């Protein structure tokens, strides 16, 4: 399976600021996704990162709040904009490439104060 | 609406005490059911994929089974290092890689 690296692994941010999370994969992959895991909760899909076009967002998530880039088949970024304490979560990048199962990075633990 | 429910939320076992975790699902067109293990502060680690009712997969002390409505993760003679949160997820037809997760079962195995 692909090796997925996320940066930063954790951060503490002031409310009202933005944080960009990077996801780097060691091989080209077709599908890349961003998930959120709120404290004590399971994973919820934010969006599918589409290479060369706009991301596809799930219900309840919008581009202005979570802009996503995917410039090539190995890299994507997720920005959490205008943060509030409710955005404190673990953000996870995942990839799937020709198989149904998805593989995950280590996650970015975000705390907004 | 597609839904995945796991039970119990938490499970405490003594080392060597076998048990099962449950994952029930209501989806339109199951393409695959997945089990993941998640350790604190880490991303989910893939364990198994099950595609059709009657299928079984095994890995060390873990065995996953699938029926038309639910999946079980059987843990035989667990060890303390099996302590983790076990997540069940499904993907439906036409949505490769897009997973719907259950709430997870947090397993603690005491020596």
mmCIF file of C-alpha atoms in Angstrom:
data_model
loop_
_atom_site.group_PDB
_atom_site.id
_atom_site.type_symbol
_atom_site.label_atom_id
_atom_site.label_comp_id
_atom_site.label_asym_id
_atom_site.label_seq_id
_atom_site.Cartn_x
_atom_site.Cartn_y
_atom_site.Cartn_z
ATOM 1 C CA UNK A 1 0.000 0.000 0.000
ATOM 2 C CA UNK A 2 1.032 3.639 -0.528
ATOM 3 C CA UNK A 3 2.927 5.532 2.158
ATOM 4 C CA UNK A 4 1.021 8.679 3.114
ATOM 5 C CA UNK A 5 2.690 11.585 4.923
ATOM 6 C CA UNK A 6 0.838 14.472 6.493
ATOM 7 C CA UNK A 7 2.208 17.778 7.717
ATOM 8 C CA UNK A 8 1.951 19.142 10.314
ATOM 9 C CA UNK A 9 1.259 16.247 12.669
ATOM 10 C CA UNK A 10 -0.248 18.648 15.172
ATOM 11 C CA UNK A 11 -0.808 22.364 15.678
ATOM 12 C CA UNK A 12 -2.381 24.811 18.072
ATOM 13 C CA UNK A 13 -3.933 27.794 16.318
ATOM 14 C CA UNK A 14 -5.660 31.009 17.280
ATOM 15 C CA UNK A 15 -9.310 31.419 16.380
ATOM 16 C CA UNK A 16 -9.892 33.381 13.197
ATOM 17 C CA UNK A 17 -6.711 32.141 11.540
ATOM 18 C CA UNK A 18 -6.267 29.475 8.848
ATOM 19 C CA UNK A 19 -4.162 26.322 8.689
ATOM 20 C CA UNK A 20 -3.083 24.433 5.590
ATOM 21 C CA UNK A 21 -2.482 20.692 5.941
ATOM 22 C CA UNK A 22 -0.353 18.859 3.401
ATOM 23 C CA UNK A 23 -0.720 15.265 2.237
ATOM 24 C CA UNK A 24 2.085 13.638 0.246
ATOM 25 C CA UNK A 25 1.850 10.116 -1.214
ATOM 26 C CA UNK A 26 4.870 8.110 -2.323
ATOM 27 C CA UNK A 27 3.167 6.935 -5.522
ATOM 28 C CA UNK A 28 0.587 8.240 -7.960
ATOM 29 C CA UNK A 29 -2.951 7.515 -6.809
ATOM 30 C CA UNK A 30 -6.301 8.000 -8.438
ATOM 31 C CA UNK A 31 -8.428 8.992 -5.492
ATOM 32 C CA UNK A 32 -7.559 11.208 -2.529
ATOM 33 C CA UNK A 33 -9.928 12.104 0.284
ATOM 34 C CA UNK A 34 -10.024 14.290 3.375
ATOM 35 C CA UNK A 35 -11.758 13.157 6.577
ATOM 36 C CA UNK A 36 -12.428 14.815 9.909
ATOM 37 C CA UNK A 37 -12.482 13.033 13.257
ATOM 38 C CA UNK A 38 -13.939 15.174 16.004
ATOM 39 C CA UNK A 39 -13.023 14.388 19.612
ATOM 40 C CA UNK A 40 -14.493 11.054 20.664
ATOM 41 C CA UNK A 41 -16.185 10.626 17.287
ATOM 42 C CA UNK A 42 -15.661 8.532 14.213
ATOM 43 C CA UNK A 43 -14.484 9.691 10.809
ATOM 44 C CA UNK A 44 -16.596 11.874 8.526
ATOM 45 C CA UNK A 45 -15.735 12.489 4.892
ATOM 46 C CA UNK A 46 -15.161 16.165 4.080
ATOM 47 C CA UNK A 47 -14.433 15.962 0.363
ATOM 48 C CA UNK A 48 -12.885 14.119 -2.531
ATOM 49 C CA UNK A 49 -9.790 15.881 -3.872
ATOM 50 C CA UNK A 50 -9.940 15.768 -7.667
ATOM 51 C CA UNK A 51 -6.745 16.186 -9.639
ATOM 52 C CA UNK A 52 -6.901 19.262 -11.847
ATOM 53 C CA UNK A 53 -10.419 20.303 -10.868
ATOM 54 C CA UNK A 54 -12.462 21.478 -7.905
ATOM 55 C CA UNK A 55 -12.952 19.147 -4.981
ATOM 56 C CA UNK A 56 -16.286 17.421 -4.450
ATOM 57 C CA UNK A 57 -17.686 18.280 -1.023
ATOM 58 C CA UNK A 58 -19.995 16.207 1.160
ATOM 59 C CA UNK A 59 -23.143 17.585 2.668
ATOM 60 C CA UNK A 60 -22.346 20.014 5.480
ATOM 61 C CA UNK A 61 -18.917 21.012 4.165
ATOM 62 C CA UNK A 62 -18.241 24.000 1.904
ATOM 63 C CA UNK A 63 -15.340 25.190 -0.184
ATOM 64 C CA UNK A 64 -15.048 28.566 1.569
ATOM 65 C CA UNK A 65 -14.403 26.848 4.889
ATOM 66 C CA UNK A 66 -12.318 23.906 3.619
ATOM 67 C CA UNK A 67 -10.578 24.837 0.360
ATOM 68 C CA UNK A 68 -8.724 21.883 -1.149
ATOM 69 C CA UNK A 69 -6.048 21.725 -3.789
ATOM 70 C CA UNK A 70 -4.733 18.735 -5.728
ATOM 71 C CA UNK A 71 -2.122 19.877 -8.236
ATOM 72 C CA UNK A 72 -0.940 16.366 -9.163
ATOM 73 C CA UNK A 73 -1.489 12.659 -8.472
ATOM 74 C CA UNK A 74 0.724 12.541 -5.347
ATOM 75 C CA UNK A 75 -0.108 15.707 -3.398
ATOM 76 C CA UNK A 76 -3.076 17.514 -1.874
ATOM 77 C CA UNK A 77 -3.709 20.255 0.669
ATOM 78 C CA UNK A 78 -6.660 21.001 2.928
ATOM 79 C CA UNK A 79 -7.045 24.466 4.445
ATOM 80 C CA UNK A 80 -9.199 25.017 7.496
ATOM 81 C CA UNK A 81 -10.242 28.669 7.234
ATOM 82 C CA UNK A 82 -11.339 31.216 9.809
ATOM 83 C CA UNK A 83 -11.006 28.637 12.559
ATOM 84 C CA UNK A 84 -13.120 28.394 15.679
ATOM 85 C CA UNK A 85 -12.777 25.992 18.642
ATOM 86 C CA UNK A 86 -15.396 23.763 16.982
ATOM 87 C CA UNK A 87 -12.828 23.004 14.266
ATOM 88 C CA UNK A 88 -10.597 21.252 16.799
ATOM 89 C CA UNK A 89 -10.335 17.757 15.330
ATOM 90 C CA UNK A 90 -8.037 15.282 13.715
ATOM 91 C CA UNK A 91 -7.875 15.776 9.953
ATOM 92 C CA UNK A 92 -6.940 12.719 7.913
ATOM 93 C CA UNK A 93 -5.881 12.249 4.324
ATOM 94 C CA UNK A 94 -6.692 8.940 2.652
ATOM 95 C CA UNK A 95 -6.051 7.383 -0.748
ATOM 96 C CA UNK A 96 -7.631 4.649 -2.830
ATOM 97 C CA UNK A 97 -6.155 3.434 -6.077
ATOM 98 C CA UNK A 98 -8.109 0.854 -8.046
ATOM 99 C CA UNK A 99 -9.243 -1.043 -4.962
ATOM 100 C CA UNK A 100 -12.249 -0.430 -2.715
ATOM 101 C CA UNK A 101 -10.279 -0.062 0.510
ATOM 102 C CA UNK A 102 -8.735 3.257 1.505
ATOM 103 C CA UNK A 103 -5.463 3.851 3.323
ATOM 104 C CA UNK A 104 -4.849 6.662 5.753
ATOM 105 C CA UNK A 105 -2.129 9.025 6.803
ATOM 106 C CA UNK A 106 -1.234 9.589 10.436
ATOM 107 C CA UNK A 107 -3.515 12.578 10.710
ATOM 108 C CA UNK A 108 -3.131 16.206 11.815
ATOM 109 C CA UNK A 109 -4.334 16.987 15.308
ATOM 110 C CA UNK A 110 -5.649 20.549 15.328
ATOM 111 C CA UNK A 111 -6.488 22.505 18.465
ATOM 112 C CA UNK A 112 -8.073 25.927 18.092
ATOM 113 C CA UNK A 113 -7.837 28.261 21.082
ATOM 114 C CA UNK B 1 -29.777 6.901 4.378
ATOM 115 C CA UNK B 2 -26.680 4.708 4.516
ATOM 116 C CA UNK B 3 -25.743 3.922 8.096
ATOM 117 C CA UNK B 4 -23.217 1.888 10.071
ATOM 118 C CA UNK B 5 -23.646 1.057 13.766
ATOM 119 C CA UNK B 6 -21.060 -0.638 15.965
ATOM 120 C CA UNK B 7 -21.513 -2.299 19.322
ATOM 121 C CA UNK B 8 -20.474 -2.288 22.045
ATOM 122 C CA UNK B 9 -18.948 1.205 22.307
ATOM 123 C CA UNK B 10 -16.344 -0.093 24.717
ATOM 124 C CA UNK B 11 -15.190 -3.551 25.709
ATOM 125 C CA UNK B 12 -12.851 -4.657 28.461
ATOM 126 C CA UNK B 13 -11.395 -8.138 28.316
ATOM 127 C CA UNK B 14 -8.897 -10.105 30.302
ATOM 128 C CA UNK B 15 -5.959 -11.409 28.347
ATOM 129 C CA UNK B 16 -7.021 -14.672 26.704
ATOM 130 C CA UNK B 17 -10.757 -13.929 26.977
ATOM 131 C CA UNK B 18 -12.228 -14.239 23.472
ATOM 132 C CA UNK B 19 -15.074 -12.013 22.292
ATOM 133 C CA UNK B 20 -16.724 -10.447 19.243
ATOM 134 C CA UNK B 21 -17.381 -6.930 18.026
ATOM 135 C CA UNK B 22 -20.469 -6.187 15.978
ATOM 136 C CA UNK B 23 -21.013 -3.920 12.975
ATOM 137 C CA UNK B 24 -24.507 -3.645 11.547
ATOM 138 C CA UNK B 25 -25.149 -1.728 8.351
ATOM 139 C CA UNK B 26 -28.008 -0.353 6.305
ATOM 140 C CA UNK B 27 -26.812 0.658 2.864
ATOM 141 C CA UNK B 28 -28.066 0.777 -0.690
ATOM 142 C CA UNK B 29 -25.765 -1.479 -2.637
ATOM 143 C CA UNK B 30 -22.856 -2.661 -0.497
ATOM 144 C CA UNK B 31 -19.606 -2.726 -2.430
ATOM 145 C CA UNK B 32 -17.329 -3.572 0.453
ATOM 146 C CA UNK B 33 -17.130 -3.656 4.246
ATOM 147 C CA UNK B 34 -13.863 -2.780 5.942
ATOM 148 C CA UNK B 35 -12.347 -3.187 9.357
ATOM 149 C CA UNK B 36 -9.675 -0.812 10.599
ATOM 150 C CA UNK B 37 -7.670 -0.580 13.783
ATOM 151 C CA UNK B 38 -6.882 2.853 15.211
ATOM 152 C CA UNK B 39 -4.356 3.458 17.961
ATOM 153 C CA UNK B 40 -4.446 6.741 19.922
ATOM 154 C CA UNK B 41 -2.941 9.614 17.968
ATOM 155 C CA UNK B 42 -2.645 7.612 14.755
ATOM 156 C CA UNK B 43 -4.579 7.158 11.549
ATOM 157 C CA UNK B 44 -6.693 4.049 10.935
ATOM 158 C CA UNK B 45 -4.750 0.937 9.937
ATOM 159 C CA UNK B 46 -6.428 -1.290 7.375
ATOM 160 C CA UNK B 47 -7.244 -4.834 8.528
ATOM 161 C CA UNK B 48 -9.794 -6.538 6.248
ATOM 162 C CA UNK B 49 -12.121 -6.112 3.309
ATOM 163 C CA UNK B 50 -15.239 -8.274 2.981
ATOM 164 C CA UNK B 51 -17.306 -8.225 -0.182
ATOM 165 C CA UNK B 52 -20.166 -10.690 0.121
ATOM 166 C CA UNK B 53 -22.244 -12.560 2.693
ATOM 167 C CA UNK B 54 -20.536 -15.694 3.940
ATOM 168 C CA UNK B 55 -17.033 -14.351 3.382
ATOM 169 C CA UNK B 56 -14.449 -14.677 6.155
ATOM 170 C CA UNK B 57 -10.949 -13.221 6.573
ATOM 171 C CA UNK B 58 -8.352 -14.000 9.239
ATOM 172 C CA UNK B 59 -5.208 -12.319 10.505
ATOM 173 C CA UNK B 60 -3.447 -13.593 13.587
ATOM 174 C CA UNK B 61 -5.980 -13.437 16.438
ATOM 175 C CA UNK B 62 -8.607 -11.598 14.384
ATOM 176 C CA UNK B 63 -11.316 -13.068 12.201
ATOM 177 C CA UNK B 64 -13.887 -11.023 10.308
ATOM 178 C CA UNK B 65 -17.172 -12.406 9.001
ATOM 179 C CA UNK B 66 -19.986 -10.908 6.941
ATOM 180 C CA UNK B 67 -23.719 -11.511 6.635
ATOM 181 C CA UNK B 68 -26.291 -9.552 4.644
ATOM 182 C CA UNK B 69 -26.915 -7.198 7.564
ATOM 183 C CA UNK B 70 -23.862 -7.252 9.793
ATOM 184 C CA UNK B 71 -20.234 -8.108 10.267
ATOM 185 C CA UNK B 72 -18.416 -9.514 13.253
ATOM 186 C CA UNK B 73 -14.814 -9.119 14.281
ATOM 187 C CA UNK B 74 -13.900 -12.083 16.430
ATOM 188 C CA UNK B 75 -10.891 -11.740 18.697
ATOM 189 C CA UNK B 76 -9.473 -15.027 19.910
ATOM 190 C CA UNK B 77 -7.296 -15.133 23.031
ATOM 191 C CA UNK B 78 -6.520 -11.400 22.904
ATOM 192 C CA UNK B 79 -3.321 -9.851 24.189
ATOM 193 C CA UNK B 80 -2.785 -6.383 25.692
ATOM 194 C CA UNK B 81 -1.301 -5.208 22.383
ATOM 195 C CA UNK B 82 -4.696 -5.786 20.761
ATOM 196 C CA UNK B 83 -6.018 -2.824 22.758
ATOM 197 C CA UNK B 84 -7.195 -0.191 20.268
ATOM 198 C CA UNK B 85 -10.316 1.261 18.686
ATOM 199 C CA UNK B 86 -11.728 -0.951 15.941
ATOM 200 C CA UNK B 87 -13.594 0.835 13.203
ATOM 201 C CA UNK B 88 -16.036 -0.635 10.717
ATOM 202 C CA UNK B 89 -16.727 1.149 7.435
ATOM 203 C CA UNK B 90 -18.628 0.504 4.229
ATOM 204 C CA UNK B 91 -18.494 1.751 0.702
ATOM 205 C CA UNK B 92 -21.445 1.638 -1.618
ATOM 206 C CA UNK B 93 -21.635 1.026 -5.328
ATOM 207 C CA UNK B 94 -20.077 3.758 -7.408
ATOM 208 C CA UNK B 95 -18.199 5.364 -4.529
ATOM 209 C CA UNK B 96 -14.740 3.834 -4.599
ATOM 210 C CA UNK B 97 -12.720 4.868 -1.583
ATOM 211 C CA UNK B 98 -15.506 6.949 -0.005
ATOM 212 C CA UNK B 99 -16.144 5.326 3.339
ATOM 213 C CA UNK B 100 -19.019 5.560 5.795
ATOM 214 C CA UNK B 101 -17.716 4.791 9.265
ATOM 215 C CA UNK B 102 -19.333 3.444 12.394
ATOM 216 C CA UNK B 103 -18.589 4.980 15.771
ATOM 217 C CA UNK B 104 -16.016 2.359 16.652
ATOM 218 C CA UNK B 105 -15.483 -0.067 19.521
ATOM 219 C CA UNK B 106 -12.714 0.735 21.976
ATOM 220 C CA UNK B 107 -11.149 -2.489 23.183
ATOM 221 C CA UNK B 108 -9.022 -2.724 26.299
ATOM 222 C CA UNK B 109 -7.271 -5.997 27.065
ATOM 223 C CA UNK B 110 -5.868 -6.301 30.568
ATOM 224 C CA UNK B 111 -2.965 -8.587 31.388
#
